[in-house]
PDB file of C-alpha atoms and ligand atoms in Angstrom:
ATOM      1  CA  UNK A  38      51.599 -38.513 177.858  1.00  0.00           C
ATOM      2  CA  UNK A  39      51.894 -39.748 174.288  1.00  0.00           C
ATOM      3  CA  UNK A  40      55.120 -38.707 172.241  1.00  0.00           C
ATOM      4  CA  UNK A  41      54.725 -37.766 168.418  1.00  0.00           C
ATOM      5  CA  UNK A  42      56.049 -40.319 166.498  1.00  0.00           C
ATOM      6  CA  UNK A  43      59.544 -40.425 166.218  1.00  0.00           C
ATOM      7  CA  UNK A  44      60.699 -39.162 162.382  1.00  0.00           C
ATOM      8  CA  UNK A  45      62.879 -40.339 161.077  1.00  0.00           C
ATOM      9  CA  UNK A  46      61.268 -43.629 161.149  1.00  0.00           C
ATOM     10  CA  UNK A  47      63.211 -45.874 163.658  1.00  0.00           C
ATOM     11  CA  UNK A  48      64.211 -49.498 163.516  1.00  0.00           C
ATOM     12  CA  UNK A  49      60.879 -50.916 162.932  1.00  0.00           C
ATOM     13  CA  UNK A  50      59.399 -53.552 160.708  1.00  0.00           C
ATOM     14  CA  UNK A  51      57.544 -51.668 157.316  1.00  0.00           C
ATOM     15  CA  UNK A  52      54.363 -52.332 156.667  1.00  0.00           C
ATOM     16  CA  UNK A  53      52.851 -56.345 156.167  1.00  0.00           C
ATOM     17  CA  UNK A  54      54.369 -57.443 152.807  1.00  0.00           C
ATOM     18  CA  UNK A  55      51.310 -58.034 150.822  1.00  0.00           C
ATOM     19  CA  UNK A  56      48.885 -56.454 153.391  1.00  0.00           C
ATOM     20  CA  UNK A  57      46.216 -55.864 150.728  1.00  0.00           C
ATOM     21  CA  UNK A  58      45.720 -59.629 149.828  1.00  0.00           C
ATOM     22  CA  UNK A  59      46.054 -60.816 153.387  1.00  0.00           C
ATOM     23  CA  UNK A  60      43.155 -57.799 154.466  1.00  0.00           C
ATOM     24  CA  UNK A  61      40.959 -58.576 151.633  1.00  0.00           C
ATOM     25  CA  UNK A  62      41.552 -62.151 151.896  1.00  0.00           C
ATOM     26  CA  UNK A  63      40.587 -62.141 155.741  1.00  0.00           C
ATOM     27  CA  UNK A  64      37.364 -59.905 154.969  1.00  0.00           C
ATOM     28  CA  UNK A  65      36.412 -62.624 152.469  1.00  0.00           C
ATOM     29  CA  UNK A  66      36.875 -65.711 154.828  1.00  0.00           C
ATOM     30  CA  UNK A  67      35.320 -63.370 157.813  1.00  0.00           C
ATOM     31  CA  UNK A  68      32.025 -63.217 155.471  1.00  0.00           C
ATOM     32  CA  UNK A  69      32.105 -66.248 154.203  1.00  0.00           C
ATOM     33  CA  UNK A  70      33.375 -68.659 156.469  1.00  0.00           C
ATOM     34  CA  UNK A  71      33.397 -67.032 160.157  1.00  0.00           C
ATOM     35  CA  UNK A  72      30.446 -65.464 159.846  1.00  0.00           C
ATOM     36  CA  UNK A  73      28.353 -66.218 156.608  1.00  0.00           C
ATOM     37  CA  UNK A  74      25.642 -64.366 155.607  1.00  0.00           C
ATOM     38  CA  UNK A  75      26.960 -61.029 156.475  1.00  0.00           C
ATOM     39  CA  UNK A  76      27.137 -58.787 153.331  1.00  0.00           C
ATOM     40  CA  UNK A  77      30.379 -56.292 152.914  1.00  0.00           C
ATOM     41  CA  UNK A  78      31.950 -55.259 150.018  1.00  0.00           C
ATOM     42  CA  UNK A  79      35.405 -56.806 150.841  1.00  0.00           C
ATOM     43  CA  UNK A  80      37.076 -54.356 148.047  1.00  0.00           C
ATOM     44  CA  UNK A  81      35.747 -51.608 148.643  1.00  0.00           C
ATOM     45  CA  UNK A  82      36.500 -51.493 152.613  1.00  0.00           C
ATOM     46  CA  UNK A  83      40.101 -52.312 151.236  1.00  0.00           C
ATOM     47  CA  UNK A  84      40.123 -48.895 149.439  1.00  0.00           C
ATOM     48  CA  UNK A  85      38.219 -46.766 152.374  1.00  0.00           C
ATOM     49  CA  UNK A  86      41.255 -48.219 154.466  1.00  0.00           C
ATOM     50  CA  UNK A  87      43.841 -47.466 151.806  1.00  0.00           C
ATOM     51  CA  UNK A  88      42.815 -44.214 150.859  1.00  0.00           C
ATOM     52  CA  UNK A  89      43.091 -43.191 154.706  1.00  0.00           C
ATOM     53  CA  UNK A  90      46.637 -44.562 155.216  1.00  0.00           C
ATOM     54  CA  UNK A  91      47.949 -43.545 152.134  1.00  0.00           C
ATOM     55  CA  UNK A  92      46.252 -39.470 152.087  1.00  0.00           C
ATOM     56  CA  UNK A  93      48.181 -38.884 155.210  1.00  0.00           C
ATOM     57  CA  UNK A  94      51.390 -37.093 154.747  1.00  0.00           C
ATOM     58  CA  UNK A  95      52.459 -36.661 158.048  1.00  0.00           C
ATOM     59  CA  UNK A  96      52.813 -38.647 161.305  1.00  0.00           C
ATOM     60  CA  UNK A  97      52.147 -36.120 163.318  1.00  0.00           C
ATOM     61  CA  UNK A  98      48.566 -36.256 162.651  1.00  0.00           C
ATOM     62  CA  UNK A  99      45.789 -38.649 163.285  1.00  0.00           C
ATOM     63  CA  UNK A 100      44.693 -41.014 160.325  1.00  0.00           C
ATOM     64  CA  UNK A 101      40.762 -40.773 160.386  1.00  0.00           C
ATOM     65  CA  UNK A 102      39.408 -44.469 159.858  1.00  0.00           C
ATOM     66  CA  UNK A 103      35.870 -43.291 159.757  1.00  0.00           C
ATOM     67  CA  UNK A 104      34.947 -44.348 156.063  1.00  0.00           C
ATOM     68  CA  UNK A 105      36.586 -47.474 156.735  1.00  0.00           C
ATOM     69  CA  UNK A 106      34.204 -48.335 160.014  1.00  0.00           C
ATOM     70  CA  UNK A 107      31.620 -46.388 158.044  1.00  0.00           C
ATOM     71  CA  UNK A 108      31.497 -49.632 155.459  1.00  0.00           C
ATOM     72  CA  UNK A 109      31.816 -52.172 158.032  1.00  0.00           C
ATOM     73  CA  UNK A 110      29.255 -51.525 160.354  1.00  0.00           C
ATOM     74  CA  UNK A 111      28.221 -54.518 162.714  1.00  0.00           C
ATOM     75  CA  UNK A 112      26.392 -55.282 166.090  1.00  0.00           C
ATOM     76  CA  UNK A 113      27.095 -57.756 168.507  1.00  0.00           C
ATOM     77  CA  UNK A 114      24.895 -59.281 170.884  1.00  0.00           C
ATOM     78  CA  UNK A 115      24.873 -58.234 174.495  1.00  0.00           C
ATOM     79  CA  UNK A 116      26.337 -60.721 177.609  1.00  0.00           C
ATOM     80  CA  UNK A 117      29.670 -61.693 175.288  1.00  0.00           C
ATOM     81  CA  UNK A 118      31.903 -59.098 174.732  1.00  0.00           C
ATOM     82  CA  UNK A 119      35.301 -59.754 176.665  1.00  0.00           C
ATOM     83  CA  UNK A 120      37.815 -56.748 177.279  1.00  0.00           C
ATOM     84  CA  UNK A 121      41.399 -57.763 177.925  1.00  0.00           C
ATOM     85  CA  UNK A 122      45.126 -56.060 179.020  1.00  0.00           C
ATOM     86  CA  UNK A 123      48.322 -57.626 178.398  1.00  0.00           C
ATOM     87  CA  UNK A 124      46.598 -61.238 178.266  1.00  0.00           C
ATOM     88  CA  UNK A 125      46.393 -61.346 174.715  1.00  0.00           C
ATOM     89  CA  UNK A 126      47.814 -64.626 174.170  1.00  0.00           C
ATOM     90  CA  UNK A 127      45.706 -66.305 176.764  1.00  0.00           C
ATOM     91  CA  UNK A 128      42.323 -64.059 176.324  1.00  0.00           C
ATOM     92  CA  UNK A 129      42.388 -66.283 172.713  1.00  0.00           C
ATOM     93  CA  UNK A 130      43.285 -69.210 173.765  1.00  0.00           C
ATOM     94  CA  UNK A 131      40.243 -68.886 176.705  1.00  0.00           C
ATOM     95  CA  UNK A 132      37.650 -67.950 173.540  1.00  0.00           C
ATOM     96  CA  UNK A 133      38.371 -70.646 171.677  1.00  0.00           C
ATOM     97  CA  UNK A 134      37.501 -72.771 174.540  1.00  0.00           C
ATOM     98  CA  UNK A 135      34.349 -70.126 176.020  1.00  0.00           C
ATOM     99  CA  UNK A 136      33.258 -69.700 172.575  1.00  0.00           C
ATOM    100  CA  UNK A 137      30.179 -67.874 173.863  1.00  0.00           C
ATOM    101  CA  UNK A 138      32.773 -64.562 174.321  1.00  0.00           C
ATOM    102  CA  UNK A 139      33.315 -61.875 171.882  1.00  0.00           C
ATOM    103  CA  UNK A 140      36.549 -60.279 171.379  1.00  0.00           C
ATOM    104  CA  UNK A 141      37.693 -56.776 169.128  1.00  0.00           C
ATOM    105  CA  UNK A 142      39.689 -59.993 167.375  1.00  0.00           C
ATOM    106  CA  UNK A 143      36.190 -61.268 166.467  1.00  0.00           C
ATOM    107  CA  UNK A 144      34.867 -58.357 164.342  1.00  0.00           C
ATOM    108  CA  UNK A 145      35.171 -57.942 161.298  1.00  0.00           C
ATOM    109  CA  UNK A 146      37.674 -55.029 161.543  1.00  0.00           C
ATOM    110  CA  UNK A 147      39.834 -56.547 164.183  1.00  0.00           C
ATOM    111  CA  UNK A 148      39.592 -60.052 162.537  1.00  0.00           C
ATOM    112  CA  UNK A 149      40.677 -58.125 159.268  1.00  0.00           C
ATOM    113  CA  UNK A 150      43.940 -56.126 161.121  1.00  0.00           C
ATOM    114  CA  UNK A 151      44.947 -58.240 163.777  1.00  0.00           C
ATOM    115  CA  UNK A 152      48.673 -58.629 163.976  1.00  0.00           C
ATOM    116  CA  UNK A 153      49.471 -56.436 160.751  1.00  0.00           C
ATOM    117  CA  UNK A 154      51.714 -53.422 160.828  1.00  0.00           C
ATOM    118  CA  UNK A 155      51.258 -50.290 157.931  1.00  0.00           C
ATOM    119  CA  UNK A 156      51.881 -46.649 157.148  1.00  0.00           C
ATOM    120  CA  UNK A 157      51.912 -44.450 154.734  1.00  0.00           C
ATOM    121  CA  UNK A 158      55.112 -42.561 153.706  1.00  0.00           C
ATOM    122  CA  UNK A 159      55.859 -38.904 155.063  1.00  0.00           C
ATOM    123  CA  UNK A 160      56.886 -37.797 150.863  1.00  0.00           C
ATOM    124  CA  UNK A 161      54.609 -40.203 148.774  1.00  0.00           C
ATOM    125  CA  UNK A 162      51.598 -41.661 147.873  1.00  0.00           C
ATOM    126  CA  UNK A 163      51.348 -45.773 148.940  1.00  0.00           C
ATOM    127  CA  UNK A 164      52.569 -47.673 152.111  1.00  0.00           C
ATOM    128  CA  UNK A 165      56.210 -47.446 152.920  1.00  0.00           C
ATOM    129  CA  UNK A 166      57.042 -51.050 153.124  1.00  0.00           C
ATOM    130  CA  UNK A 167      60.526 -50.761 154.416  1.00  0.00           C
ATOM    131  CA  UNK A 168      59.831 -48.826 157.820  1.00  0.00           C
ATOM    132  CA  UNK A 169      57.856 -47.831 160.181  1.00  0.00           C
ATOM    133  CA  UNK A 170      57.779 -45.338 163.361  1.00  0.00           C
ATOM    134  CA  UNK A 171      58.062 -46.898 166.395  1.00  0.00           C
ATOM    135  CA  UNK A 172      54.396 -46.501 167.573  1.00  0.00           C
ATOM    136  CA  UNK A 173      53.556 -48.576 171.071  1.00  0.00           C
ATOM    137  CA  UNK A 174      53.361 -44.762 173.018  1.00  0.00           C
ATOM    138  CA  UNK A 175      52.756 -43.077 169.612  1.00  0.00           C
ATOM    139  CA  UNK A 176      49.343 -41.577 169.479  1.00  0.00           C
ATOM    140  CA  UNK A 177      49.432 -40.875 165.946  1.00  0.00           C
ATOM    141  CA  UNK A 178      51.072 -44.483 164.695  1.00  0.00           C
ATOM    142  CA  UNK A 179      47.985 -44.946 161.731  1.00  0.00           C
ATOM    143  CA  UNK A 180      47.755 -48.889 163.877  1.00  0.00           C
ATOM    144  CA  UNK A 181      47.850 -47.121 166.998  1.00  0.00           C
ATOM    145  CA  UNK A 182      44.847 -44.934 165.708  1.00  0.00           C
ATOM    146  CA  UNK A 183      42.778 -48.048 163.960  1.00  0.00           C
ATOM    147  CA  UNK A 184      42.528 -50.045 166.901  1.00  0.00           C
ATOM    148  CA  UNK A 185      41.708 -46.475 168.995  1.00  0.00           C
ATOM    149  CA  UNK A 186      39.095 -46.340 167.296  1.00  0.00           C
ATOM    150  CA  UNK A 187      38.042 -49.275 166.952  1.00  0.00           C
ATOM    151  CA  UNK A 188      38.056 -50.260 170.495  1.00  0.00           C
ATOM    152  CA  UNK A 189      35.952 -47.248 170.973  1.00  0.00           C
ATOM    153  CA  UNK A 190      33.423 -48.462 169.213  1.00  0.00           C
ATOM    154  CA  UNK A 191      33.918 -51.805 170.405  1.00  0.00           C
ATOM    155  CA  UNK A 192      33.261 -50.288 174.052  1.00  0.00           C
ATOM    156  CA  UNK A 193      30.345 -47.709 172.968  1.00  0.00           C
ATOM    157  CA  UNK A 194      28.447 -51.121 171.803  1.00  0.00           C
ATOM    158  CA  UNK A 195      28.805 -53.374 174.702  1.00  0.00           C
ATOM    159  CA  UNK A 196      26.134 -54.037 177.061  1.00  0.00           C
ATOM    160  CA  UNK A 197      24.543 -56.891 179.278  1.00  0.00           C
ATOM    161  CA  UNK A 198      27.481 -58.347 181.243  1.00  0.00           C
ATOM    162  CA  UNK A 199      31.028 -57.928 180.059  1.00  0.00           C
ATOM    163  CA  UNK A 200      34.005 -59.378 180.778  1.00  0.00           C
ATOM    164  CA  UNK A 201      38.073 -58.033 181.522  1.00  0.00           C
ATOM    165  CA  UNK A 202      40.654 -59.757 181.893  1.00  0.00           C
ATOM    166  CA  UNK A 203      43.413 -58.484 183.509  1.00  0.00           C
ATOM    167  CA  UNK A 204      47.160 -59.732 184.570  1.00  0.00           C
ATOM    168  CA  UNK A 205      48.062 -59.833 188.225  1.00  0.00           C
ATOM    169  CA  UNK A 206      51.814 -61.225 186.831  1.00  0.00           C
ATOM    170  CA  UNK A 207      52.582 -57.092 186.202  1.00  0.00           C
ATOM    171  CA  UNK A 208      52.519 -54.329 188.386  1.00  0.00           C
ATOM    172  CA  UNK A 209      49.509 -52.087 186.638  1.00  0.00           C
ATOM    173  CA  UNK A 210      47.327 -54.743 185.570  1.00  0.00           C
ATOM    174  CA  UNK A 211      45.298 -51.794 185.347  1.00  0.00           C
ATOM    175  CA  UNK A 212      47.103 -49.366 183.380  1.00  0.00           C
ATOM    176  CA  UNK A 213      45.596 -45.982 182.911  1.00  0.00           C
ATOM    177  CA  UNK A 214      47.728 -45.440 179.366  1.00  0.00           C
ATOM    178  CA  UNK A 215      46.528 -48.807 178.084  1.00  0.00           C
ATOM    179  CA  UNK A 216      43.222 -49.191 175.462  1.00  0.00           C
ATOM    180  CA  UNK A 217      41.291 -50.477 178.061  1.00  0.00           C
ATOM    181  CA  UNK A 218      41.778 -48.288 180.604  1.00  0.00           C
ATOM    182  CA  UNK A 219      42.053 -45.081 178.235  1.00  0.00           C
ATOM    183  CA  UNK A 220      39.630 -45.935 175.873  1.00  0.00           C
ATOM    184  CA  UNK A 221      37.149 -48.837 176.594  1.00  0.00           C
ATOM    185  CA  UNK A 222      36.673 -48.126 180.302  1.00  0.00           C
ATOM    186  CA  UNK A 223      35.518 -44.444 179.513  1.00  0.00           C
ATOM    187  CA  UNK A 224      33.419 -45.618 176.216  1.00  0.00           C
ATOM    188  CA  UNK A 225      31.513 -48.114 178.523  1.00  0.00           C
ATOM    189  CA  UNK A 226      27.776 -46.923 179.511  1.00  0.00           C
ATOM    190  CA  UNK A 227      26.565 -47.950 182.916  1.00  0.00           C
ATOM    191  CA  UNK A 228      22.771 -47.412 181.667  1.00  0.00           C
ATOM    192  CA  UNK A 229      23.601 -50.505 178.877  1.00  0.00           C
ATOM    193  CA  UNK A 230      26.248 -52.316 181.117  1.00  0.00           C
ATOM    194  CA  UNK A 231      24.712 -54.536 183.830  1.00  0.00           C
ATOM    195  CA  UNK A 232      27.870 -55.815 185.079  1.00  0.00           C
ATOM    196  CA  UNK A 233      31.673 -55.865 184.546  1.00  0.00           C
ATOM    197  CA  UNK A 234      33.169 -58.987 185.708  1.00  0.00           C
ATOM    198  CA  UNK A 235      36.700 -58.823 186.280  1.00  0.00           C
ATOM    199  CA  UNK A 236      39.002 -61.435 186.003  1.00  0.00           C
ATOM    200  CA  UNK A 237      42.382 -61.225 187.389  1.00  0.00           C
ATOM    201  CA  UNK A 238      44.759 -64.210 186.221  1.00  0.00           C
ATOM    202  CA  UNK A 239      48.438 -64.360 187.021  1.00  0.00           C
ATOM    203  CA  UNK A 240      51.594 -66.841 185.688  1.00  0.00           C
ATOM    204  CA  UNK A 241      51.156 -70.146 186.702  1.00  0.00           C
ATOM    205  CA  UNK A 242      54.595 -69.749 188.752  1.00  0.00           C
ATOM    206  CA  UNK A 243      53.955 -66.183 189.656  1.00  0.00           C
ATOM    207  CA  UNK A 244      55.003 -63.174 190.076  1.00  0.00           C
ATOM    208  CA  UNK A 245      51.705 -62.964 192.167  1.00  0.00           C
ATOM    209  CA  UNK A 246      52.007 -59.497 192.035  1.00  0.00           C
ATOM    210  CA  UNK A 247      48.513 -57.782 191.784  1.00  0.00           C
ATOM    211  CA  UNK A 248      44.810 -59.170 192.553  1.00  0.00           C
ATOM    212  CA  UNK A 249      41.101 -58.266 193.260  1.00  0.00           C
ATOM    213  CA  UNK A 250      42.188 -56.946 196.863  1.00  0.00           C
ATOM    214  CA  UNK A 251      45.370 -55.321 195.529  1.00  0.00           C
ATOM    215  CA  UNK A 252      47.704 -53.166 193.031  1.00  0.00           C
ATOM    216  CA  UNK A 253      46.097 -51.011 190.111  1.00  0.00           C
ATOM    217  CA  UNK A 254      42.748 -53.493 189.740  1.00  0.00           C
ATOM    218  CA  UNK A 255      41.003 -51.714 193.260  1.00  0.00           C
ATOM    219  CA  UNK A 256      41.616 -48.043 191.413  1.00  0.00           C
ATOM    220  CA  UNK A 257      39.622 -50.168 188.456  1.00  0.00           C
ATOM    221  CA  UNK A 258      36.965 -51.368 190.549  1.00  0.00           C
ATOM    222  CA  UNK A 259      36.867 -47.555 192.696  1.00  0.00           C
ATOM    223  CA  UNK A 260      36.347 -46.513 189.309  1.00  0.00           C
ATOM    224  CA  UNK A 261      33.348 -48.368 188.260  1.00  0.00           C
ATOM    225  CA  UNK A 262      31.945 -48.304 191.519  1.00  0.00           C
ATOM    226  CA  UNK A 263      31.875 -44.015 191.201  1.00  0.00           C
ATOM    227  CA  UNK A 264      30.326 -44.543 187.885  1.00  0.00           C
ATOM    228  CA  UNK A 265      27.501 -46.612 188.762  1.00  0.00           C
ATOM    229  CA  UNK A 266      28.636 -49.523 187.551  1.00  0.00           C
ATOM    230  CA  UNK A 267      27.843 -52.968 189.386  1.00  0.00           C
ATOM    231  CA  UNK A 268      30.863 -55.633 188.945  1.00  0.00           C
ATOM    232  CA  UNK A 269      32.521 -58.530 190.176  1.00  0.00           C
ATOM    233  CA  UNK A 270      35.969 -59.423 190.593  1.00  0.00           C
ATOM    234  CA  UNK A 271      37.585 -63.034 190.560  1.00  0.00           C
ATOM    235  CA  UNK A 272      41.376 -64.011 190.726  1.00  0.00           C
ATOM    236  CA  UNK A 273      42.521 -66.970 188.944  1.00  0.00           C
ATOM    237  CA  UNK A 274      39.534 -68.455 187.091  1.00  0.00           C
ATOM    238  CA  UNK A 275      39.618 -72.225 186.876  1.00  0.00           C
ATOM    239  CA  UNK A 276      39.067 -72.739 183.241  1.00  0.00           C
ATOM    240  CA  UNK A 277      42.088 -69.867 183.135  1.00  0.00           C
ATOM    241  CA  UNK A 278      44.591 -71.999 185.193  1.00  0.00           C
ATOM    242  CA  UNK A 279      43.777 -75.260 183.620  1.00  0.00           C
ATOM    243  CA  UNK A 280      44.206 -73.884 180.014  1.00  0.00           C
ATOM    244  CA  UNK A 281      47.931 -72.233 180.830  1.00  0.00           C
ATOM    245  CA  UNK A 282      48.531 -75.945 182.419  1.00  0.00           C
ATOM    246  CA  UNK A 283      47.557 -77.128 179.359  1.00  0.00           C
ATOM    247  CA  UNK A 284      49.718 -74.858 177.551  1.00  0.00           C
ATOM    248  CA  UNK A 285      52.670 -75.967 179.970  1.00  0.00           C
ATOM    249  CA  UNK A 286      51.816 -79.297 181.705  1.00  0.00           C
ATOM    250  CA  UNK A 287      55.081 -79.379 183.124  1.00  0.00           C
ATOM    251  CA  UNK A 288      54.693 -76.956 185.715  1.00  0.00           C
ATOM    252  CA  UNK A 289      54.479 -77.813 189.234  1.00  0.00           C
ATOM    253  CA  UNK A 290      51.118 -76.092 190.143  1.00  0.00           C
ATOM    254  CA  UNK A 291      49.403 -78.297 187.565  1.00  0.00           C
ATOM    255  CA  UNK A 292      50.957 -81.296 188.700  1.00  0.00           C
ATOM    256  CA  UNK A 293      48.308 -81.919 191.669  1.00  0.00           C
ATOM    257  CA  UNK A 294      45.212 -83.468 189.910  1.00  0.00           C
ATOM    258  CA  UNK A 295      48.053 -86.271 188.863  1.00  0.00           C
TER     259      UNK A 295
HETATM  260  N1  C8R B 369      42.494 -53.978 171.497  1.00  0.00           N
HETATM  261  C1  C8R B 369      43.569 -53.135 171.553  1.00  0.00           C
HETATM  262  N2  C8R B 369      44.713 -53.387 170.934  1.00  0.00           N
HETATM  263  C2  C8R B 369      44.787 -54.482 170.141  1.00  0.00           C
HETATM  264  C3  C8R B 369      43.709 -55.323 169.939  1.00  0.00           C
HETATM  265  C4  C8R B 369      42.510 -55.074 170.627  1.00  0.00           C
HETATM  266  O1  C8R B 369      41.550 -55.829 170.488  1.00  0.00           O
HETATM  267  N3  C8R B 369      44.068 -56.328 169.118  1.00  0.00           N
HETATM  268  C5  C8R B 369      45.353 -56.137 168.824  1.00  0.00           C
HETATM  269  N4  C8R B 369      46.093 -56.950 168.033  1.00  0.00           N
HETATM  270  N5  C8R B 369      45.799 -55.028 169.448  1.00  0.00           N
HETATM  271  P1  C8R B 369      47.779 -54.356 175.369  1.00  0.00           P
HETATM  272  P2  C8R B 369      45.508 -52.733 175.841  1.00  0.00           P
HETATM  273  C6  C8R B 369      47.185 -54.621 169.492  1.00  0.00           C
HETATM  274  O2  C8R B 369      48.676 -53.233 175.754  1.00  0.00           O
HETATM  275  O3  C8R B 369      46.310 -51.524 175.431  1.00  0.00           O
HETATM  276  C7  C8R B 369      41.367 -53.680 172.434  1.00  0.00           C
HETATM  277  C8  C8R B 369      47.415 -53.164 169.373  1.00  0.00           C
HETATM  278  O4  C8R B 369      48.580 -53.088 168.624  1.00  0.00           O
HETATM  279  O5  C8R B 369      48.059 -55.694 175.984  1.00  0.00           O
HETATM  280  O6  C8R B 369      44.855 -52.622 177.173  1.00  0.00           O
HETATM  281  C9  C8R B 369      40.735 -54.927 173.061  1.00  0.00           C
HETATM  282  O7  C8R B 369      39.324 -54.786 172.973  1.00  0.00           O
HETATM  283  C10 C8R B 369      47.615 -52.644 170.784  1.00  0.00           C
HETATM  284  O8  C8R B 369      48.548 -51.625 170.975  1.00  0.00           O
HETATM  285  O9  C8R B 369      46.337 -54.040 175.796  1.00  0.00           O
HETATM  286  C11 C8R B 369      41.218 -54.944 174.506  1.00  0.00           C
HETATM  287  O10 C8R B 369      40.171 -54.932 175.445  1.00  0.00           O
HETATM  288  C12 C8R B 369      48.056 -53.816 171.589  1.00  0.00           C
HETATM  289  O11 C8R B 369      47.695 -54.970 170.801  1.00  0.00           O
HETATM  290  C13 C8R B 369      42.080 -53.699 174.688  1.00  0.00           C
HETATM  291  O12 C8R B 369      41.880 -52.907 173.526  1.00  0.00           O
HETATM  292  C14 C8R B 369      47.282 -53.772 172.880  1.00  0.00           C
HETATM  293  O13 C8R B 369      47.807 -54.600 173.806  1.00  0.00           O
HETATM  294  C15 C8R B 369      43.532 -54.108 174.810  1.00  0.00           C
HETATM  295  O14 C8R B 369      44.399 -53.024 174.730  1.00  0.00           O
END
């Protein structure tokens, strides 16, 4: 299902210039700013992270985050944690507004790597700056494996009611090979999980391709159902459609409350 990563390294962008200051500079806000009062030694969860990338001399094998997690531990409240698939854009534009939900993006560790790109190198010690493997189907892609892991743990800790969000623009809104539904939906535990509320949101103008009666998201919901889970299912959330017309006033469907 997943390829090794492809060596040499193909056409891809090298690791964040200056990744260290923009990591360690993120940890500091997160603690200071975001969330102050939380205590973490910004450096040293720098060098857990480092030392991981860096010992790795080969691609074909999994970098092992655990020290780095290990240093950041964190809990979340139950009733706010909000799962997503191919929404990313919108899932944070919908949390600044819902601020009450919790994304991987507001944790420490996924506040700290969010949009970065690293590796090691295959011969030496220290990121390779210039390229990196290809790594969206790559299993062993060291950003691949951080965000494995930490969605994971992200999954392992949610309870109360939680949240997906799902596109109905794509064919496989629920994809099988994606985080969620490879990692998170099997880490979820129906004796801390009250409910999973599915939301299914498509493009403004369409493709209206899958929704709560159809496509990929009714394998989602046989799913939960055969693993006790109780859930609800909504297609095209208000507060979802008025923040994409907001995003693009122009279009037609908004045009009715004129
Ligand atoms: N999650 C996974 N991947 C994440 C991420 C995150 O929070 N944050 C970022 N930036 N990424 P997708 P999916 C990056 O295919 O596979 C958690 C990674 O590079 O649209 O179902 C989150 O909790 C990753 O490869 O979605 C969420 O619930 C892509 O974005 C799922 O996993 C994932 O984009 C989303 O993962």
């Amino acid at each position: 299902m997943f390829p090794l990563c492809p060596g040499p390294p193909s056409a891809q962008l090298g690791t964040t210039p200056n990744i260290k200051h923009i990591v360690v500079g993120r940890c500091y806000n997160y603690i200071t700013v975001v969330n102050p009062g939380l205590r973490f030694d910004c450096e040293d969860i720098w060098r857990q992270f480092e030392e991981s990338v860096v010992r790795q001399s080969s691609f074909n094998v999994t970098v092992d985050y655990h020290r780095m997690f290990y240093a950041t531990p964190q809990t979340w409240p139950c009733d706010r944690c909000l799962f997503w698939s191919k929404t990313k854009r919108l899932v944070h534009s919908y949390t600044a507004v819902e601020r009450h939900f919790w994304t991987l993006e507001d944790t420490l560790v996924g506040y700290m790597f969010n949009d970065l790109v690293w590796c090691g190198q295959e011969e030496d010690s220290g990121f390779d700056f210039s390229s990196c493997p290809a790594w969206a189907a790559c299993r062993h892609h060291p950003v691949y494996s951080l965000w494995r892991q930490a969605s994971q743990n992200f999954a392992e800790m949610a309870c109360g009611n939680i949240t997906v969000l799902l596109n109905g623009s794509i064919s496989n809104a629920f994809n099988r090979k994606s985080m969620f539904g490879s990692v998170e939906l099997d880490g979820l535990d129906p004796r801390r999980v009250d409910y999973v509320n599915i939301k299914v949101v498509t493009d403004l103008e369409g493709p209206f391709i899958e929704s709560c009666s159809q496509g990929s998201v009714v394998d989602l919901i046989q799913i939960l159902r055969s693993r006790g889970f109780r859930w609800t299912c909504t297609d095209n959330d208000e507060t979802l459609m008025i923040l994409q017309c907001i995003q693009n006033p122009k279009q037609s469907s908004c045009q009715k409350c004129a």
